[in-house]
Coordinates of C-alpha atoms in Angstrom, one line a residue:
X1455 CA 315.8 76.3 187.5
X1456 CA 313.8 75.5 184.1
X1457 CA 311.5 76.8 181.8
X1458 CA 308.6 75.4 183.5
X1459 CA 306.0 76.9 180.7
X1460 CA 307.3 75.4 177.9
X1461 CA 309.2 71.7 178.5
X1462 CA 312.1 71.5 175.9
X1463 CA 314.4 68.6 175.9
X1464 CA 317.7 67.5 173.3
X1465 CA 316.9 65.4 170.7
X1466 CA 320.2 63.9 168.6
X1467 CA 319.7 62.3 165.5
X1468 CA 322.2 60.0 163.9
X1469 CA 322.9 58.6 160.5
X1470 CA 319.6 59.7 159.3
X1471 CA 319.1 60.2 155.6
X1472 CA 316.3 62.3 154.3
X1473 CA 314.6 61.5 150.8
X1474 CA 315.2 64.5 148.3
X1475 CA 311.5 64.9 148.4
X1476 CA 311.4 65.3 151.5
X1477 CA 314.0 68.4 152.1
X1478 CA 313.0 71.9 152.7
X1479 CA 314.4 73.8 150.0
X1480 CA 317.5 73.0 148.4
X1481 CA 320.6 71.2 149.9
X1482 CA 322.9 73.0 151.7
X1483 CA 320.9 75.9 152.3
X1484 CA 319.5 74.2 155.8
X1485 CA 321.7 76.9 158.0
X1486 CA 320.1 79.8 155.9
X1487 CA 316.8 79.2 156.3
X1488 CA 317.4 78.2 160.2
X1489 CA 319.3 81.9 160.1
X1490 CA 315.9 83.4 158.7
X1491 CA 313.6 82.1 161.4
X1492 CA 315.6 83.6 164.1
X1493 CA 314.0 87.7 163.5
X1494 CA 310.9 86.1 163.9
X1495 CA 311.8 83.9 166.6
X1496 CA 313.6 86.2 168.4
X1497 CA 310.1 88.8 168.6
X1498 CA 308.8 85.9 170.0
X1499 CA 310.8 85.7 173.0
X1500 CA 310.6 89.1 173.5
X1501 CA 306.8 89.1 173.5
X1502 CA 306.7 85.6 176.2
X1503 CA 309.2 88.3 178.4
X1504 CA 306.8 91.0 177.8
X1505 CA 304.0 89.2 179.0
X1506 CA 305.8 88.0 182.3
X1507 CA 306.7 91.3 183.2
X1508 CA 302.8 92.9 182.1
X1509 CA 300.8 89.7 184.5
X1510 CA 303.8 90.3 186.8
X1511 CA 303.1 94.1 187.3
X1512 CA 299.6 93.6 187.3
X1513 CA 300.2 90.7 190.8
X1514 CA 302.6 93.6 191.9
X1515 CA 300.2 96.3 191.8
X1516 CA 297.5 94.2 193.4
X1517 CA 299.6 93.2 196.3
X1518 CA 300.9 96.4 196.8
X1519 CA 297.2 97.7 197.5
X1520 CA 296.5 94.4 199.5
X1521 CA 299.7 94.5 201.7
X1522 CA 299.2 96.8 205.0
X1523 CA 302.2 98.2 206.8
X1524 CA 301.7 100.9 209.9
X1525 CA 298.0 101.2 209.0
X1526 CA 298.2 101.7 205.0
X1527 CA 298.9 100.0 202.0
X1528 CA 302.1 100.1 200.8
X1529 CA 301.2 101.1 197.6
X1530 CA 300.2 104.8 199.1
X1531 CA 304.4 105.0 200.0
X1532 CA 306.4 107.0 197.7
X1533 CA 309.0 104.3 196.9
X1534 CA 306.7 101.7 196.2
X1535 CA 305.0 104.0 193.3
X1536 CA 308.2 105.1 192.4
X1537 CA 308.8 101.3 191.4
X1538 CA 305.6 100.4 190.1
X1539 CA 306.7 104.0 187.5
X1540 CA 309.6 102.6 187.0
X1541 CA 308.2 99.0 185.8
X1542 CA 305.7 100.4 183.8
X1543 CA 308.2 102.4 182.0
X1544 CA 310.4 99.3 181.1
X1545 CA 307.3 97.5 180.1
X1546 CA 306.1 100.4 177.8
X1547 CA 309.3 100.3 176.3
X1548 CA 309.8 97.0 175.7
X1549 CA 305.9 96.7 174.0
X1550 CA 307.2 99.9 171.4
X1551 CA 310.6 97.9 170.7
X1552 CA 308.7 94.9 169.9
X1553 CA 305.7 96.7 167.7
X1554 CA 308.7 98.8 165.9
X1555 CA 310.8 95.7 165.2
X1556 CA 307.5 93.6 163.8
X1557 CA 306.8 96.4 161.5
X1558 CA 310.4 96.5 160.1
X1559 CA 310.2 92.6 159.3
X1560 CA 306.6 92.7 158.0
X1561 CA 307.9 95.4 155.8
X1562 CA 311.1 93.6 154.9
X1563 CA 313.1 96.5 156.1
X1564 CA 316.8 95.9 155.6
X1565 CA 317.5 97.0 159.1
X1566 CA 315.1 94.4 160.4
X1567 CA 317.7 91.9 161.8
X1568 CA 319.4 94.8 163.9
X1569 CA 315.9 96.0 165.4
X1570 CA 314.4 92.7 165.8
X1571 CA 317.7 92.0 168.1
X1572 CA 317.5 94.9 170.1
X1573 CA 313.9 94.5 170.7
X1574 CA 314.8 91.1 171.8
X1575 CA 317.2 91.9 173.9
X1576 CA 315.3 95.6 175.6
X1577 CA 312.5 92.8 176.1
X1578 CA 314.3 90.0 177.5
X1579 CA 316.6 92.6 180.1
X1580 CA 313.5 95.1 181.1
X1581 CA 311.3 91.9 181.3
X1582 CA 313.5 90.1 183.8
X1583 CA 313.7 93.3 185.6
X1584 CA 310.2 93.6 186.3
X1585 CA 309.5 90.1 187.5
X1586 CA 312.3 90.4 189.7
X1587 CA 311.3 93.5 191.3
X1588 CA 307.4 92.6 191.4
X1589 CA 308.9 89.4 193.1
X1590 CA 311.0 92.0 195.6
X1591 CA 307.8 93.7 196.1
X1592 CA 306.3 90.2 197.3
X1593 CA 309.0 90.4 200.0
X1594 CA 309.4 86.8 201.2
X1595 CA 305.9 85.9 199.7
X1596 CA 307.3 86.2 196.2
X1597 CA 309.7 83.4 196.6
X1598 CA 307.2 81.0 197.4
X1599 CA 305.1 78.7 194.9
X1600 CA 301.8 79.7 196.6
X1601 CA 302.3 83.1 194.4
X1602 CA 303.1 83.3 190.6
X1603 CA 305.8 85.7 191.0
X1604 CA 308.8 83.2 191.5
X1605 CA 307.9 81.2 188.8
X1606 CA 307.6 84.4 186.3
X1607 CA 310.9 85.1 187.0
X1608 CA 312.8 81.5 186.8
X1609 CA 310.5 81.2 183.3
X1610 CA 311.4 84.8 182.1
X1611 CA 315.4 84.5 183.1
X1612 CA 316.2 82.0 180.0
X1613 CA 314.6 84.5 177.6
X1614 CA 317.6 86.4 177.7
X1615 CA 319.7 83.2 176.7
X1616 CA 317.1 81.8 173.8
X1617 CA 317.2 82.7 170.4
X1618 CA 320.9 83.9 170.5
X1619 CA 322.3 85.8 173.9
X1620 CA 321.9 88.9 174.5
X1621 CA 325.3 89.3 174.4
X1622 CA 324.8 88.4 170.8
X1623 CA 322.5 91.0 170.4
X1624 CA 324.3 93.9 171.2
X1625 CA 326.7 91.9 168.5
X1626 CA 324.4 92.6 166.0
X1627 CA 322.8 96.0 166.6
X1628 CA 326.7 97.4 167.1
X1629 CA 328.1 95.9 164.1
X1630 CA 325.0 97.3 162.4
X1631 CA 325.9 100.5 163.4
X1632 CA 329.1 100.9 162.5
X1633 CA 328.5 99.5 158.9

């Protein structure tokens, strides 16, 4: 499928030794610091999924008004504006998450970690979902590389995978809430 925007490949390195003036930190602490990039990180991928979904709506909306069937667009039917609602709801959301959960970290909030994962995940989920419906709302069109659409969503799917799962966020935000 891949993650056509951004190439990333495996690198391996073996029986390399770093010069003490050359470590980041102190020794030891390497899983740490990796651990405190991952808020940050994880806003990130949220914000690439919000994105999708935002230039996805915005191709969805256009075609809608483009698209004839029986003599008028199919924007003017009931269910295709009750879609386009819907997606702009999910997109609205998933900007407030994000905007919340960069606040908390800019702030150093100690609930942070549990908002910034939930954001992630609400962005990664709801951003999926409205690529995949603006690609529905393509009919056979949005399946083809002539449009964006398909490529939005094969691009937007692994968001919910990087940066931890979001099975791994709902790991976090729960076992925040019960402590």
């Amino acid at each position: 499928m891949g993650w056509n925007v951004q190439p990333t490949r495996q690198i391996t390195f073996e029986d390399v030794r770093i010069p003490a003036a050359n470590l980041l930190g102190k020794e030891g602490n390497g899983f740490k610091m990796a651990m405190a990039g991952l808020d940050g990180g994880r806003l990130s991928i949220g914000a690439c999924s919000l994105g999708a979904a935002q230039i996805s709506f915005e191709l969805a909306l256009q075609y809608t008004k483009e698209r004839k069937q029986f003599k008028k667009s199919i924007a003017e039917y009931q269910a295709t504006q009750f879609k386009l609602a819907d997606m702009a709801g999910k997109i609205l959301t998933a900007r407030l998450a994000l905007r919340n959960a960069a606040k908390l970290l800019d702030e150093g909030h100690p609930a942070a970690t549990a908002h910034c994962a939930l954001a992630k995940k609400i962005a990664t989920d709801q951003g999926f979902e409205v690529c995949n419906d603006a690609l529905q709302m393509h009919g056979g069109y949005g399946y083809l590389k002539d449009y964006q659409i398909e490529r939005y969503v094969r691009d937007c799917r692994v968001h919910q995978i990087l940066e931890g799962t979001n099975e791994i966020m709902r790991h976090i935000v729960g076992r925040a809430i019960v402590s």
